[in-house]
XYZ file of C-alpha atoms in Angstrom:
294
model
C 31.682 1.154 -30.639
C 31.362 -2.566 -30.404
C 33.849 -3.312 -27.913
C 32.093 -0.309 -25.956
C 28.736 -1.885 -26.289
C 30.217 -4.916 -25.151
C 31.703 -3.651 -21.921
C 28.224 -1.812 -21.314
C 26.667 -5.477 -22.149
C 29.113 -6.865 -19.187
C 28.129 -3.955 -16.712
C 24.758 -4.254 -16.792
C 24.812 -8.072 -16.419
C 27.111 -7.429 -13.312
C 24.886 -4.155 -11.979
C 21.567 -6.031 -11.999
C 22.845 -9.383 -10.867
C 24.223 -7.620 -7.454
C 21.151 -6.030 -7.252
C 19.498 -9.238 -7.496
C 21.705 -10.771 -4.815
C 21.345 -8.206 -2.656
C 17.058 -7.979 -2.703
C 17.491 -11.591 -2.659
C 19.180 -11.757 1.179
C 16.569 -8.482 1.761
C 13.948 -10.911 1.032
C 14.812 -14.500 2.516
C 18.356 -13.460 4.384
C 20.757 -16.210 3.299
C 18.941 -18.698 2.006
C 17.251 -15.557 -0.186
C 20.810 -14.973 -1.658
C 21.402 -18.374 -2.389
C 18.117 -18.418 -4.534
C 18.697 -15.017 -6.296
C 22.478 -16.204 -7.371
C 20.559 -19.014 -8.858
C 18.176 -16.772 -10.369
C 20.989 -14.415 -11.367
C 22.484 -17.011 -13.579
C 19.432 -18.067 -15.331
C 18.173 -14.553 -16.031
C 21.698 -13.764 -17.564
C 21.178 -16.432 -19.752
C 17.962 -15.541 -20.904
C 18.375 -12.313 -20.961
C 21.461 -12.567 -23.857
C 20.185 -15.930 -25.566
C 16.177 -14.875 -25.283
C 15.987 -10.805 -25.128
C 14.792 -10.860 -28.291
C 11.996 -12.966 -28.317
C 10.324 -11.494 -24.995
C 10.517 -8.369 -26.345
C 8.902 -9.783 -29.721
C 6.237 -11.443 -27.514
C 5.657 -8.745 -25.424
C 4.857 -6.577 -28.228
C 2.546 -9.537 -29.862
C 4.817 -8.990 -33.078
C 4.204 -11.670 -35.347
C 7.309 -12.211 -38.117
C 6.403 -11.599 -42.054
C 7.443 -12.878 -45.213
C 7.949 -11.289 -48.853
C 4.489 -12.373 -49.781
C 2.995 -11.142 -47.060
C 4.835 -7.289 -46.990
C 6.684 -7.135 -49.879
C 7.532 -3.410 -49.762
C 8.557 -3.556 -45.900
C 10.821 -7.140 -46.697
C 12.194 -4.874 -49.857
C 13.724 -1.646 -48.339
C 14.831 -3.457 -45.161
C 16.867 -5.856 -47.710
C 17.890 -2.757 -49.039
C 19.050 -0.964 -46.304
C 20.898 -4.025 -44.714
C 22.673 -4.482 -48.148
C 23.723 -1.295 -48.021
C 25.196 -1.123 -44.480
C 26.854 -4.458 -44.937
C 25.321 -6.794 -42.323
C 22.878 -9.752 -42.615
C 19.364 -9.198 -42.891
C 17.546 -8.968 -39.719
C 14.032 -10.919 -39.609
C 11.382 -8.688 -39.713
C 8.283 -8.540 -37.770
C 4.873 -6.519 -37.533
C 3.166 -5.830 -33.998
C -0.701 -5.470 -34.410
C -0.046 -2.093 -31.821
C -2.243 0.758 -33.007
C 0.410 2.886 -32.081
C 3.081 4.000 -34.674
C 6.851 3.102 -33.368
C 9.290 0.667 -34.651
C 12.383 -1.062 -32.731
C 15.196 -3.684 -33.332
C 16.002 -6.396 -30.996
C 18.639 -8.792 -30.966
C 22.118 -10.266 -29.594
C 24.245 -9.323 -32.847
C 23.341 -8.532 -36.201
C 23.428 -12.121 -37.299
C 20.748 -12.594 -34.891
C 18.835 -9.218 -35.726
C 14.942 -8.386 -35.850
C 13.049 -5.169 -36.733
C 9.950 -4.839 -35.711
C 7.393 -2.213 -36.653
C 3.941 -1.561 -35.510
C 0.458 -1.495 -37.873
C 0.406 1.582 -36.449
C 3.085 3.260 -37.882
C 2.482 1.310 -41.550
C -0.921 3.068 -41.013
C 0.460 6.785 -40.451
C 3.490 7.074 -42.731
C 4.738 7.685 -46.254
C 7.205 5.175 -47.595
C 10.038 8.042 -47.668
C 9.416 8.356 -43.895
C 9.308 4.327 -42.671
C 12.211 3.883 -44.938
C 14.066 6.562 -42.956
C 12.866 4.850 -39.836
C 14.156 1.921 -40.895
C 17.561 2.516 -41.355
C 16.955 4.497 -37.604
C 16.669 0.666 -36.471
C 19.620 -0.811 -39.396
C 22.030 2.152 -37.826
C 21.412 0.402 -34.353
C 22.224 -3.125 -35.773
C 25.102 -2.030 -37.193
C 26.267 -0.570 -33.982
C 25.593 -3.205 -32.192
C 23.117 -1.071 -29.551
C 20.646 -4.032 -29.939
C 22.523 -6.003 -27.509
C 22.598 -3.860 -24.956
C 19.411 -2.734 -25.278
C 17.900 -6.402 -25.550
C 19.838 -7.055 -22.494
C 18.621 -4.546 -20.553
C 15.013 -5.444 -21.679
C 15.524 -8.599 -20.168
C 16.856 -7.927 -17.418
C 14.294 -4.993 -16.343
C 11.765 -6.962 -17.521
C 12.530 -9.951 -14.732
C 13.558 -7.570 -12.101
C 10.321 -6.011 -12.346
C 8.746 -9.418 -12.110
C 10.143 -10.508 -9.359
C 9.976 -6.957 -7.393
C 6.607 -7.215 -8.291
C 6.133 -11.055 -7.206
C 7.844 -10.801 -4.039
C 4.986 -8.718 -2.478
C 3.083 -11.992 -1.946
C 6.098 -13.824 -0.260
C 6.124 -13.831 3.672
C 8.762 -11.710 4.931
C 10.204 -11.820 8.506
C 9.896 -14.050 11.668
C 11.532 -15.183 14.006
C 14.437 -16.150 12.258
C 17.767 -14.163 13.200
C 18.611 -14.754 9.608
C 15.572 -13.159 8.047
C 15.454 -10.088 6.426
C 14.274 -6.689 8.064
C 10.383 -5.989 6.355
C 11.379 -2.330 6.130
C 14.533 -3.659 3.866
C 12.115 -5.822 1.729
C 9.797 -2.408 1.176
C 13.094 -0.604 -0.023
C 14.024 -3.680 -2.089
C 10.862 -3.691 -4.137
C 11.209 -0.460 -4.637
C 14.190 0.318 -5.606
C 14.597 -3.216 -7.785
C 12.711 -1.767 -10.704
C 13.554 1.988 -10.187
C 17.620 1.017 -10.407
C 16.286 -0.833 -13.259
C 14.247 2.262 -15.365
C 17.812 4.000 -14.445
C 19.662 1.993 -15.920
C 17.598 1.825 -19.109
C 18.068 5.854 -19.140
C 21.820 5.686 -19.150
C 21.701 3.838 -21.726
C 19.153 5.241 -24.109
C 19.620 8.741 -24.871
C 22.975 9.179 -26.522
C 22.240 6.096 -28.620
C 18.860 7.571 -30.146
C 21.106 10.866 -31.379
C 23.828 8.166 -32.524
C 21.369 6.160 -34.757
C 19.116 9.040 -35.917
C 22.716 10.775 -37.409
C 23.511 7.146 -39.024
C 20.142 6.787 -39.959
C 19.773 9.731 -42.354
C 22.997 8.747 -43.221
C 21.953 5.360 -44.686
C 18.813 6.245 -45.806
C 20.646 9.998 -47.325
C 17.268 11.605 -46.245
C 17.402 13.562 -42.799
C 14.560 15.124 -43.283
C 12.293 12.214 -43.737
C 13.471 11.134 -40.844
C 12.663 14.498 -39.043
C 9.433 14.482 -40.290
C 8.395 10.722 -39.438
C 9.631 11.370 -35.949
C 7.327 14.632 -35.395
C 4.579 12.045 -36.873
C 5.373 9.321 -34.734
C 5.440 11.442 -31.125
C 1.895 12.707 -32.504
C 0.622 9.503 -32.695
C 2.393 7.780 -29.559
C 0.519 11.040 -27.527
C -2.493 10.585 -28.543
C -2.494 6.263 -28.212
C -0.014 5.949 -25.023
C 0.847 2.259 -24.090
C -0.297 0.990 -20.462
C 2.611 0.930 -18.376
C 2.713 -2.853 -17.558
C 6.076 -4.616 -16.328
C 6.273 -5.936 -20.153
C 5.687 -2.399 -21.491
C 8.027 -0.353 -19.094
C 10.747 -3.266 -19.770
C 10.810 -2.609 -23.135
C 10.128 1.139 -23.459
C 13.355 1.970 -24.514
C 14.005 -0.383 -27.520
C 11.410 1.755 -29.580
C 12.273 4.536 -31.728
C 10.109 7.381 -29.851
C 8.870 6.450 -25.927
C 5.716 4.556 -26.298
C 4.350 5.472 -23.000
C 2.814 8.294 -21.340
C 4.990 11.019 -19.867
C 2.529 12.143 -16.953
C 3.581 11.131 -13.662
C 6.458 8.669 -12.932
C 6.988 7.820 -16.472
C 8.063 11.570 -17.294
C 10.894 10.344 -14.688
C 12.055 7.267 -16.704
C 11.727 8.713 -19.868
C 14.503 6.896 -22.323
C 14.696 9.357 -24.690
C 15.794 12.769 -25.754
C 13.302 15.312 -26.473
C 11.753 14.841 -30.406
C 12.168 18.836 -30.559
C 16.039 18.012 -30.112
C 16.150 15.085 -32.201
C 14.029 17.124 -34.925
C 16.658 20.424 -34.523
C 19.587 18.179 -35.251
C 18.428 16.026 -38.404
C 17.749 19.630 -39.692
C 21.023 20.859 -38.745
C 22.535 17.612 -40.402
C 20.311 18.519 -43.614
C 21.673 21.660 -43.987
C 25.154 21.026 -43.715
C 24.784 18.329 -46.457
C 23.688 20.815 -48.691
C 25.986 23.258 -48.010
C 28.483 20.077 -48.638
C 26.534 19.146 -51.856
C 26.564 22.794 -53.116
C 28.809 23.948 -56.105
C 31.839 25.703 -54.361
C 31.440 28.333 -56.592
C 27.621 29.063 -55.015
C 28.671 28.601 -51.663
């Protein structure tokens, strides 16, 4: 799983810097490529050093001590002891909305993040459960693909969303055709929301059966997840750059699925999620059960 995660990690970097190479010369011809390989090599930097943070910021999380949350600080030092990795730094967003998400290059470097919201809407059987939704991604190491790709999507969009304001054309043989800018800008943070997709959907199944697994309590889980798509329907997110970006770090999708974002959605239905966590519930009792009652 880790080596996987870091191949994926390597991928992406690759995918999105081409893509940035190639709007670049769509944008400014060759001196436009010569600035995006530039760019390419910053935002690859900040994208595996600094992921973490601009999702943090974007979010407006703020990190918490013991005195502050002791219960929260308590069962995530519980849950990390139990699945054997360091414990991440843990922050609250002031989001009305209940979700929760993990960010981070490697566990050493971990943070889980949940919102007032979701302190607000569930029992402590349920946010533990959520919790070690987030731990079981931390273990696996999905936090630094998925910080990654917040990163990156979040600067593509940017720029994509920047470059409208830049001339385009002239009389230069070596500018770009304005048509070719138009697809650029469009496709820049589409290929982007793609990209997030691929990489969302198995993972959420992945750390939902790990989850219950380290908290031994599927159906909290199940039930905090029904909760939590309640809540996130009724209090969508704006879809901003910063918002879309990071969509796909949280534990249920925090925006809206009317429209384009029903296209980009990064995660499996909550119906399917649900069904499964049940299934897995059932089969440990029928594990846990006597032989001789079976």
């Amino acid at each position: 799983m880790r080596r996987w995660n870091g191949l994926k990690t390597a991928v992406l970097l690759g995918a999105l810097s081409a893509l940035m190479l190639v709007a670049g010369y769509a944008i400014a011809g060759g001196s436009g490529l010569a600035v995006a390989a530039l760019l390419s090599l910053a935002m690859n930097g900040a994208a595996y050093f600094w992921s973490d943070r601009l999702a943090l910021r974007a979010m407006g999380a703020r990190r918490v001590g013991e005195w502050e949350a002791p219960t929260l600080i308590a069962t995530v030092r519980e849950l990390s002891d139990a699945a054997g990795v360091p414990m991440p730094k843990v922050y609250i967003s002031p989001l009305p909305q209940p979700n929760a998400f993990a960010t981070g290059r490697d566990p050493r470097h971990a943070a889980v993040c949940v919102t007032e919201g979701i302190l607000r809407l569930l029992t402590w059987r349920e946010l533990r459960a959520v919790l070690a939704h987030e731990m079981s991604h931390v273990v696996n190491r999905d936090i630094l693909v998925s910080s990654v790709a917040a990163g990156l999507a979040g600067v593509i969009t940017s720029l994509a969303n920047f470059a409208f304001f830049l001339p385009v054309g002239g009389d230069d043989e070596d500018a770009p055709n304005p048509l070719a800018t138009l697809v650029m800008l469009v496709l820049a943070p589409v290929a982007a929301a793609l990209i997030q997709l691929a990489i969302s959907r198995t993972r959420e199944f992945e750390a939902d059966a790990d989850g219950a697994e380290l908290a031994d309590d599927p159906l909290a889980l199940a039930a905090a997840l029904q909760r939590i798509e309640a809540g996130v329907h009724s209090a969508p997110l704006v879809s901003t750059p910063a918002t879309t970006a990071n969509a796909h770090l949280m534990i249920a999708n925090p925006l809206a699925d009317d429209g384009l974002g029903g296209l980009f959605r990064t995660h499996p239905p909550t119906s399917q999620r649900v069904r499964r966590l049940l299934e897995l519930a059932d089969e440990r009792r029928d594990h846990r059960r006597p032989a001789s009652i079976r």
